[in-house]
Coordinates of C-alpha atoms in Angstrom, one line a residue:
X8 CA 44.9 39.6 87.5
X9 CA 47.4 37.4 89.3
X10 CA 45.5 33.9 89.9
X11 CA 45.2 33.3 86.1
X12 CA 45.5 30.0 84.3
X13 CA 48.0 29.4 81.5
X14 CA 47.5 26.4 79.1
X15 CA 49.9 25.1 76.6
X16 CA 50.2 21.7 75.0
X17 CA 51.4 18.5 76.8
X18 CA 54.0 16.1 75.6
X19 CA 57.2 17.2 73.6
X20 CA 58.1 20.9 74.3
X21 CA 60.5 23.4 72.5
X22 CA 62.0 26.7 73.1
X23 CA 59.0 28.8 72.0
X24 CA 56.4 27.3 74.7
X25 CA 59.2 26.9 77.7
X26 CA 60.2 30.6 77.2
X27 CA 56.5 31.7 76.5
X28 CA 55.8 30.5 80.1
X29 CA 58.9 31.6 81.6
X30 CA 58.2 35.2 80.4
X31 CA 54.5 35.1 81.8
X32 CA 55.5 33.6 85.0
X33 CA 57.9 36.9 85.5
X34 CA 54.7 39.0 85.5
X35 CA 52.2 36.3 86.8
X36 CA 54.0 34.5 89.5
X37 CA 51.3 32.8 91.1
X38 CA 49.5 31.8 88.0
X39 CA 48.6 28.3 87.4
X40 CA 50.0 26.1 84.3
X41 CA 48.2 23.4 82.6
X42 CA 49.6 21.4 79.9
X43 CA 47.0 19.8 77.7
X44 CA 45.2 19.6 74.6
X45 CA 41.8 19.1 75.9
X46 CA 39.5 21.6 74.1
X47 CA 37.2 22.2 77.1
X48 CA 40.3 23.5 79.4
X49 CA 41.8 25.5 76.6
X50 CA 38.4 27.2 76.1
X51 CA 38.4 28.1 80.0
X52 CA 42.1 29.2 80.2
X53 CA 42.9 32.9 80.6
X54 CA 46.1 32.6 78.3
X55 CA 46.7 29.9 75.9
X56 CA 49.9 29.6 74.1
X57 CA 51.1 27.2 71.2
X58 CA 48.0 25.4 71.1
X59 CA 44.5 25.9 70.4
X60 CA 44.6 27.2 66.8
X61 CA 43.9 30.8 67.5
X62 CA 46.0 34.0 67.7
X63 CA 43.8 36.8 69.5
X64 CA 46.0 39.0 72.0
X65 CA 43.1 40.5 73.4
X66 CA 41.6 37.3 74.5
X67 CA 44.8 35.8 75.6
X68 CA 45.2 33.4 72.6
X69 CA 48.6 32.8 71.1
X70 CA 49.0 30.2 69.1
X71 CA 50.7 30.0 65.6
X72 CA 50.1 26.7 64.3
X73 CA 46.7 27.8 62.5
X74 CA 46.6 28.1 58.6
X75 CA 48.2 31.2 57.8
X76 CA 50.2 31.3 60.8
X77 CA 50.2 34.4 63.1
X78 CA 52.4 36.8 60.9
X79 CA 55.8 37.9 60.6
X80 CA 58.5 40.6 61.3
X81 CA 59.4 43.0 58.6
X82 CA 62.5 40.9 58.2
X83 CA 60.5 37.8 57.4
X84 CA 60.7 35.9 60.7
X85 CA 57.4 34.4 61.6
X86 CA 56.3 34.7 65.0
X87 CA 56.2 31.6 67.1
X88 CA 54.3 31.7 70.4
X89 CA 57.2 33.1 72.2
X90 CA 57.0 36.4 69.7
X91 CA 53.4 36.5 70.3
X92 CA 53.7 36.8 73.8
X93 CA 56.5 39.2 73.7
X94 CA 54.6 41.4 71.2
X95 CA 52.2 42.0 74.3
X96 CA 54.2 41.5 77.3
X97 CA 57.6 42.1 76.4
X98 CA 57.6 45.9 77.4
X99 CA 56.0 45.0 80.9
X100 CA 58.7 42.3 81.5
X101 CA 61.4 44.7 80.6
X102 CA 60.0 47.3 83.2
X103 CA 58.5 49.6 80.6
X104 CA 62.1 50.0 78.9
X105 CA 61.4 50.0 75.1
X106 CA 65.0 49.6 74.0
X107 CA 65.5 46.8 76.5
X108 CA 62.5 45.1 75.0
X109 CA 63.7 45.6 71.5
X110 CA 67.3 44.4 72.1
X111 CA 65.8 41.0 73.7
X112 CA 63.4 40.6 70.6
X113 CA 66.5 41.1 68.3
X114 CA 69.0 39.0 70.4
X115 CA 66.8 36.2 71.9
X116 CA 63.0 36.2 70.7
X117 CA 63.3 36.4 67.1
X118 CA 66.0 33.7 66.9
X119 CA 63.8 31.2 68.8
X120 CA 60.8 32.1 66.6
X121 CA 62.9 31.5 63.7
X122 CA 64.2 28.1 64.8
X123 CA 60.6 27.0 65.7
X124 CA 59.3 28.0 62.5
X125 CA 62.0 26.5 60.4
X126 CA 63.0 29.9 59.0
X127 CA 66.7 29.3 58.5
X128 CA 67.6 32.8 57.4
X129 CA 67.1 34.0 61.1
X130 CA 69.2 31.3 62.6
X131 CA 72.7 31.7 61.2
X132 CA 74.3 33.8 64.0
X133 CA 72.9 31.4 66.6
X134 CA 74.2 28.1 65.0
X135 CA 77.5 29.5 64.2
X136 CA 78.0 30.0 67.9
X137 CA 77.5 26.4 68.5
X138 CA 74.6 24.4 70.0
X139 CA 71.6 26.7 69.8
X140 CA 69.6 27.9 73.0
X141 CA 66.7 26.0 71.1
X142 CA 68.4 22.8 70.9
X143 CA 69.6 23.1 74.6
X144 CA 65.9 23.6 75.7
X145 CA 64.7 20.5 73.8
X146 CA 67.3 18.5 75.7
X147 CA 65.3 19.0 78.8
X148 CA 62.8 16.6 77.3
X149 CA 63.0 13.0 78.5
X150 CA 64.9 10.7 76.2
X151 CA 63.4 7.1 75.3
X152 CA 65.6 5.6 77.8
X153 CA 64.2 7.7 80.8
X154 CA 61.5 7.5 82.9
X155 CA 61.1 11.1 83.6
X156 CA 57.6 12.8 83.2
X157 CA 57.3 15.4 80.5
X158 CA 55.7 18.1 82.7
X159 CA 58.5 17.6 85.4
X160 CA 60.8 18.2 82.8
X161 CA 59.0 21.1 81.3
X162 CA 59.1 22.8 84.8
X163 CA 62.7 22.2 84.7
X164 CA 63.4 23.9 81.4
X165 CA 61.1 26.7 82.3
X166 CA 63.2 27.3 85.4
X167 CA 66.1 27.5 83.2
X168 CA 64.7 29.6 80.8
X169 CA 63.6 32.1 83.3
X170 CA 67.2 32.4 84.4
X171 CA 68.4 33.0 80.8
X172 CA 65.6 35.6 80.4
X173 CA 66.7 37.4 83.3
X174 CA 70.3 37.4 82.1
X175 CA 69.3 38.6 78.7
X176 CA 67.5 41.4 80.3
X177 CA 70.3 42.4 82.7
X178 CA 73.1 42.3 79.7
X179 CA 70.8 44.6 77.6
X180 CA 70.0 46.9 80.4
X181 CA 73.7 47.1 81.2
X182 CA 74.7 47.6 77.5
X183 CA 72.1 50.4 77.0
X184 CA 73.3 52.4 80.2
X185 CA 76.8 51.9 79.4
X186 CA 76.1 53.7 75.9
X187 CA 75.0 56.8 77.6
X188 CA 78.0 56.9 79.9
X189 CA 80.6 56.1 77.0
X190 CA 78.9 58.7 74.8
X191 CA 79.2 61.5 77.6
X192 CA 82.8 60.4 78.0
X193 CA 83.3 60.9 74.2
X194 CA 81.6 64.3 74.5
X195 CA 83.8 65.4 77.5
X196 CA 87.2 64.2 76.2
X197 CA 89.7 67.0 75.9
X198 CA 91.9 65.0 73.4
X199 CA 89.2 63.1 71.1
X200 CA 91.8 60.6 70.5
X201 CA 91.7 59.6 74.4
X202 CA 88.7 58.7 75.9
X203 CA 88.6 58.5 79.8
X204 CA 85.8 56.2 81.7
X205 CA 85.4 56.9 85.4
X206 CA 84.6 53.3 85.9
X207 CA 85.2 50.4 83.5
X208 CA 82.1 50.2 81.1
X209 CA 81.6 48.2 78.0
X210 CA 82.7 50.8 75.1
X211 CA 83.5 49.4 72.0
X212 CA 80.2 49.6 70.3
X213 CA 79.8 52.9 71.2
X214 CA 83.0 54.1 70.6
X215 CA 82.8 52.5 67.1
X216 CA 79.7 54.2 66.2
X217 CA 80.1 57.4 67.7
X218 CA 84.0 58.2 67.3
X219 CA 86.2 57.9 64.2
X220 CA 88.9 59.7 66.2
X221 CA 89.2 57.7 69.2
X222 CA 92.6 55.7 69.5
X223 CA 92.7 54.9 73.3
X224 CA 90.5 54.4 76.2
X225 CA 91.4 54.7 79.6
X226 CA 89.9 53.3 82.5
X227 CA 90.4 51.9 86.3
X228 CA 91.1 48.4 87.0
X229 CA 89.3 46.5 89.9
X230 CA 92.6 46.9 91.9
X231 CA 92.9 50.6 91.8
X232 CA 95.4 51.1 89.1
X233 CA 94.7 52.4 85.6
X234 CA 94.8 50.9 82.1
X235 CA 95.0 52.0 78.4
X236 CA 93.5 50.2 75.6
X237 CA 93.7 50.4 72.0
X238 CA 90.4 50.8 69.9
X239 CA 90.1 48.3 67.4
X240 CA 89.6 49.0 63.9
X241 CA 86.2 47.5 63.8
X242 CA 84.3 45.4 66.5
X243 CA 85.7 41.9 66.9
X244 CA 89.0 42.7 65.1
X245 CA 92.7 42.1 66.3
X246 CA 93.8 45.2 64.5
X247 CA 94.0 48.4 66.2
X248 CA 93.7 52.0 65.0
X249 CA 96.9 52.6 66.5
X250 CA 98.8 50.1 68.5
X251 CA 100.8 51.2 71.6
X252 CA 104.6 52.0 70.8
X253 CA 106.3 49.0 69.7
X254 CA 109.5 49.3 72.1
X255 CA 107.0 48.8 75.1
X256 CA 105.9 45.3 73.8
X257 CA 106.0 42.6 76.6
X258 CA 107.9 45.2 79.2
X259 CA 107.0 45.3 82.6
X260 CA 108.0 47.1 85.8
X261 CA 111.7 48.4 85.6
X262 CA 112.2 47.6 82.0
X263 CA 108.8 49.5 80.8
X264 CA 109.8 52.3 83.5
X265 CA 113.1 52.9 82.1
X266 CA 111.6 52.9 78.4
X267 CA 108.8 55.3 79.4
X268 CA 110.5 57.3 82.0
X269 CA 107.4 56.7 84.2
X270 CA 108.2 55.3 87.6
X271 CA 104.6 54.2 87.9
X272 CA 104.4 52.2 84.6
X273 CA 103.7 48.7 85.2
X274 CA 103.2 46.4 82.1
X275 CA 102.3 46.6 78.5
X276 CA 101.1 43.6 76.8
X277 CA 103.2 41.8 74.0
X278 CA 100.2 42.6 71.7
X279 CA 100.4 46.1 72.1
X280 CA 96.6 46.4 72.9
X281 CA 96.6 47.4 76.5
X282 CA 99.0 48.6 79.3
X283 CA 98.9 49.9 82.7
X284 CA 100.2 52.2 85.5
X285 CA 99.8 53.0 88.9
X286 CA 97.8 56.1 88.7
X287 CA 95.7 58.0 86.3
X288 CA 98.3 60.7 85.8
X289 CA 100.9 57.9 84.7
X290 CA 98.4 56.2 82.5
X291 CA 97.2 59.5 80.7
X292 CA 101.0 60.2 80.1
X293 CA 101.3 56.8 78.5
X294 CA 98.5 57.3 76.2
X295 CA 99.8 60.8 75.1
X296 CA 103.1 59.1 74.3
X297 CA 101.2 56.5 72.5
X298 CA 99.5 59.2 70.3
X299 CA 102.5 60.9 69.6
X300 CA 104.7 57.9 68.7
X301 CA 105.3 57.1 65.0

């Protein structure tokens, strides 16, 4: 079923209906969208969201404004239309990857649901990062000084939301794939204090979850040299489990080569959290020196 009719309400729009339509467009790209409150049109539609006063996923009805709402997650966040749509179609949108679908529900969908439903407890993380995604979507609505049509603005917002949704999926997929690579590197490490990645892969979350011993991560840079980076004491911390040797701080080229005895040593950051050398072998020697340093 591709030539379907999707109906949502007309007039002012919010992130939940915008992202709902963006999500549906990703799997029903030729669908027809109608924005209305006309009951006859609503009754004839294949999928109705954020309007109509009914939640019945088997019949394609995804409203949450009726008395009693449309349920809530175990953490108490009520479902908006986006959350209801995601429950039915999220796995399909994420190409059958349940872990990716769950990640998006936790990081994107539930926050939009919480804000739309006025559930402040679910918005703390989002609001602490500045203007929320829900506020951004709301700004696509025409202001009182503009002569723009709501439906045209809604389409612009959906296009924006579609791009955001794709990037959330790509980011979640990358993070999940990275987890498997880093876990294997931890298991393969000759010395559990030094983890080697054959290519740069986001590693911090996995290393903190799986290794209490790891002190340094080695990986190649895009320019071909290698880097050694310290493991923070916890995610987001500027304190490291073991900084690089203090005598390396801020040195580069000849000065660092003299201190380390390595002709390929290139630099060490003044903050002692990252250093580099021309080859893997030299960078590994730097890591071993760091492990043995007092």
